[in-house]
Coordinates of N, CA and C in Angstrom, one line a residue:
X1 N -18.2 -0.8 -2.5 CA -18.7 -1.8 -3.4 C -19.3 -1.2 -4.6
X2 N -19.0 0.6 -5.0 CA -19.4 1.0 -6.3 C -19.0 0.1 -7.6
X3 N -17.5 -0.7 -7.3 CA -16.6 -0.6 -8.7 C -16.9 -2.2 -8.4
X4 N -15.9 -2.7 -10.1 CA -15.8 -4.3 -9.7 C -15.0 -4.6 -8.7
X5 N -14.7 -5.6 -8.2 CA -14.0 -6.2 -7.1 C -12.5 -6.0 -7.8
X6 N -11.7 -6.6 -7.0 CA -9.9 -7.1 -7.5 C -10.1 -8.8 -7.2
X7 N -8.9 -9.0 -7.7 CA -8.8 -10.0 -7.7 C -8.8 -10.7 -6.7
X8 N -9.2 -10.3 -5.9 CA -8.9 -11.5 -4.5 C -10.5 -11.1 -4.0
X9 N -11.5 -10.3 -4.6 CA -12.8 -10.3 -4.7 C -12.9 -9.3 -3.2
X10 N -12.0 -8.5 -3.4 CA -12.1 -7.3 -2.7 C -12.7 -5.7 -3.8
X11 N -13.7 -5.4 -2.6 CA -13.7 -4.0 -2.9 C -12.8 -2.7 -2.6
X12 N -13.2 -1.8 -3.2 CA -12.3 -0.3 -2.9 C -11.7 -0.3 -2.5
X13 N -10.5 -1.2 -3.1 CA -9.0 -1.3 -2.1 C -8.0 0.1 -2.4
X14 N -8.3 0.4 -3.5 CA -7.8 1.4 -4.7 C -7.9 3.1 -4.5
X15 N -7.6 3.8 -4.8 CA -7.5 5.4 -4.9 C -8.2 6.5 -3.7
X16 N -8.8 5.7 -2.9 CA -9.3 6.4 -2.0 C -8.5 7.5 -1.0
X17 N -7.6 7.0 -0.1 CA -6.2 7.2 0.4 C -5.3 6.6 0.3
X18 N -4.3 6.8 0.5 CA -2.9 6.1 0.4 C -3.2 5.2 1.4
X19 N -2.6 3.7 1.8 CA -2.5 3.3 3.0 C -1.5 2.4 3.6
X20 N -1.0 2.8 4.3 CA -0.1 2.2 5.0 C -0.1 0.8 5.3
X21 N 1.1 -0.2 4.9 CA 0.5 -1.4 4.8 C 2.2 -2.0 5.8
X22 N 1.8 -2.9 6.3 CA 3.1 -3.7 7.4 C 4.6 -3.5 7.0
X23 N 4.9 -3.8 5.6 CA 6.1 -3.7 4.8 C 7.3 -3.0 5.4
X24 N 8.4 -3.5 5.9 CA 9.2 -2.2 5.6 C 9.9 -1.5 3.8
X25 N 10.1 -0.1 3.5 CA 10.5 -0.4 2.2 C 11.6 -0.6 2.3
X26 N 11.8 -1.6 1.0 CA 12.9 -2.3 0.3 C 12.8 -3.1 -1.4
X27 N 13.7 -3.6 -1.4 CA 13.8 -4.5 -2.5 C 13.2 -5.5 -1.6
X28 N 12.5 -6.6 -3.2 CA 12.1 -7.3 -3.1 C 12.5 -8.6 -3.7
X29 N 13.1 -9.6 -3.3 CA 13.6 -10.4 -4.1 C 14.0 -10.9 -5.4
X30 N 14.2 -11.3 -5.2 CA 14.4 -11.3 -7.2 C 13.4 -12.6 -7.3
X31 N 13.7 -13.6 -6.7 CA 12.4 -15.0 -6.7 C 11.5 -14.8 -7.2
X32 N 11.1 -15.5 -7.8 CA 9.2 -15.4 -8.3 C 8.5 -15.4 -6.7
X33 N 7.6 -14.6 -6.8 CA 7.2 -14.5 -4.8 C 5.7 -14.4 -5.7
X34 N 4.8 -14.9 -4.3 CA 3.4 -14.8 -4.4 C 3.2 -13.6 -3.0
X35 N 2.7 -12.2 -2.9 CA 2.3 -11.4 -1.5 C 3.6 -11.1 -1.0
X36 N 5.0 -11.0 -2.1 CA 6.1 -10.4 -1.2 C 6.1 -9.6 0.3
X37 N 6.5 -9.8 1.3 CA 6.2 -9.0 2.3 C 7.4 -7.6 2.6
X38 N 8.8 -7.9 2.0 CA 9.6 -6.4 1.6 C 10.5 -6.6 2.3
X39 N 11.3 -5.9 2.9 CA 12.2 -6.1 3.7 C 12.2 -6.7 5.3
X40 N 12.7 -7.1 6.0 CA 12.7 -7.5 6.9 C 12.8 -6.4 8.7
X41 N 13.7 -5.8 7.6 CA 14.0 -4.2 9.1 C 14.1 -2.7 8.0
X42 N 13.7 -2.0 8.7 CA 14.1 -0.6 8.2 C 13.6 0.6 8.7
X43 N 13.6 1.3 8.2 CA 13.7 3.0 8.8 C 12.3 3.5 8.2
X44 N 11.6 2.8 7.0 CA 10.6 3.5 6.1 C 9.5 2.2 5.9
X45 N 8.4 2.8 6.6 CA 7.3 1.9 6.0 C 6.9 2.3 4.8
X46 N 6.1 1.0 4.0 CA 5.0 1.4 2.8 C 3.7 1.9 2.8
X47 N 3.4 2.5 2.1 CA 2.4 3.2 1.9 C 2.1 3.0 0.5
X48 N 0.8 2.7 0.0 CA 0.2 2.5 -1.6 C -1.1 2.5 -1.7
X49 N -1.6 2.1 -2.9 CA -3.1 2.3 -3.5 C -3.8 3.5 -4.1
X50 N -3.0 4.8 -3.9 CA -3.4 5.6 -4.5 C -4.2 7.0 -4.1
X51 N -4.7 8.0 -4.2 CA -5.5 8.9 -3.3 C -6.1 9.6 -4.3
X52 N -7.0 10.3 -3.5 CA -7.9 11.5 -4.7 C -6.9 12.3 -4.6
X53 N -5.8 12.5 -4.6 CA -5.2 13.6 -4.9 C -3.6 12.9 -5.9
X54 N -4.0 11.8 -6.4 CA -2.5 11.5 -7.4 C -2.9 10.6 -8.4
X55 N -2.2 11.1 -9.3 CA -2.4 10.9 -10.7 C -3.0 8.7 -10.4
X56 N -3.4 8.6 -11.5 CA -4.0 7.7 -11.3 C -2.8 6.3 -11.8
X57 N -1.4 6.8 -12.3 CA -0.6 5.4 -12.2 C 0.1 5.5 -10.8
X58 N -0.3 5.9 -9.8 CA -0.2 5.6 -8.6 C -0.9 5.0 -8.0
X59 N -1.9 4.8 -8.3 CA -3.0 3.8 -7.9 C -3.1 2.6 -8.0
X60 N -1.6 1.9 -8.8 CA -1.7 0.5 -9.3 C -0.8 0.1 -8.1
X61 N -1.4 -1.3 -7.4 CA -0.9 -2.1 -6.4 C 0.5 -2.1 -6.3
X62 N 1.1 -2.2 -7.8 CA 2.6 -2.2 -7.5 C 3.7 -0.9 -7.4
X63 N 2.8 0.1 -6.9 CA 3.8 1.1 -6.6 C 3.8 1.4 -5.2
X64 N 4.8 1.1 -4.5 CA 5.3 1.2 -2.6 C 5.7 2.6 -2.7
X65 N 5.5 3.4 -2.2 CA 6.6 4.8 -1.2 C 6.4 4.6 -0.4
X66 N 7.3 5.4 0.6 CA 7.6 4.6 1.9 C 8.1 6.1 2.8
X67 N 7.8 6.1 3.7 CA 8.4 7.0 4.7 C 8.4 6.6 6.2
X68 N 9.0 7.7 6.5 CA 9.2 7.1 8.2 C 7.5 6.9 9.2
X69 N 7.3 6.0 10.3 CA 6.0 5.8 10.2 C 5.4 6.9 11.4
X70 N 6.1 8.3 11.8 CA 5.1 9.4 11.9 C 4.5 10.4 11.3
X71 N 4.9 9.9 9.1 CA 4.7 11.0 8.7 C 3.4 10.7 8.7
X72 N 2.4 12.4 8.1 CA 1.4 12.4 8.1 C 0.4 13.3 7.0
X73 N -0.5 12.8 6.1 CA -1.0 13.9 5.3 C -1.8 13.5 4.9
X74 N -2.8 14.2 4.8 CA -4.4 14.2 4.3 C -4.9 13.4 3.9
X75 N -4.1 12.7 2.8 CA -4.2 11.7 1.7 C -3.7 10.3 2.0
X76 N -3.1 10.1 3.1 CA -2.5 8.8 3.9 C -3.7 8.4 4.7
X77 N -3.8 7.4 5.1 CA -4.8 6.6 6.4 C -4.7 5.0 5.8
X78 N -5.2 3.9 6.8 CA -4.9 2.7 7.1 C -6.2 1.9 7.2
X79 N -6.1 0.7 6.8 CA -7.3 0.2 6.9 C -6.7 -1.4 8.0
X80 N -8.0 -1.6 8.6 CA -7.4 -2.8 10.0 C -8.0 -3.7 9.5
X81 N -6.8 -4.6 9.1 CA -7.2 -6.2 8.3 C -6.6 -7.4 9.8
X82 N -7.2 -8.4 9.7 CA -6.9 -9.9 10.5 C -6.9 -11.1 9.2
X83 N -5.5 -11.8 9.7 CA -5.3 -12.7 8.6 C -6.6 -13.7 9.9
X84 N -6.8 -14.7 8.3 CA -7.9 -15.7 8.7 C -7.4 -17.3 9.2

């Protein structure tokens, strides 16, 4: 809770580690979408938000990379969210 919030009046969602988030990667519709959720099946989860170890336009929400879900590195970890 150093920085301002985001928009949804969350803290330090941002640059800390990368994190792995439900998504499989894919394209995302072309639709106007509110919280796209990404593909339906695949081979490669997402991973985003950024790390102390990457340039800082990786850090912006809208960039996904994706790998298979045993890779593993320093800069990757997960945070445990429950929808309300």
């Amino acid at each position: 809770g150093q920085k301002k919030p985001n928009g949804f009046g969350l803290y330090d969602m941002s640059g800390n580690v990368y994190e792995w988030v439900w998504d499989w990667r894919g394209n995302y519709s072309t639709e106007n979408q509110s919280n796209p959720t990404g593909a339906p099946t695949g081979s490669n989860r997402v991973y985003r938000g950024g790390s102390w170890s990457s340039d800082p336009w990786f850090s912006r929400l809208s960039v996904r990379l994706g790998e298979v879900p045993p890779f593993s590195e320093s800069n990757i970890g997960f945070r445990l969210g429950r929808s309300l």
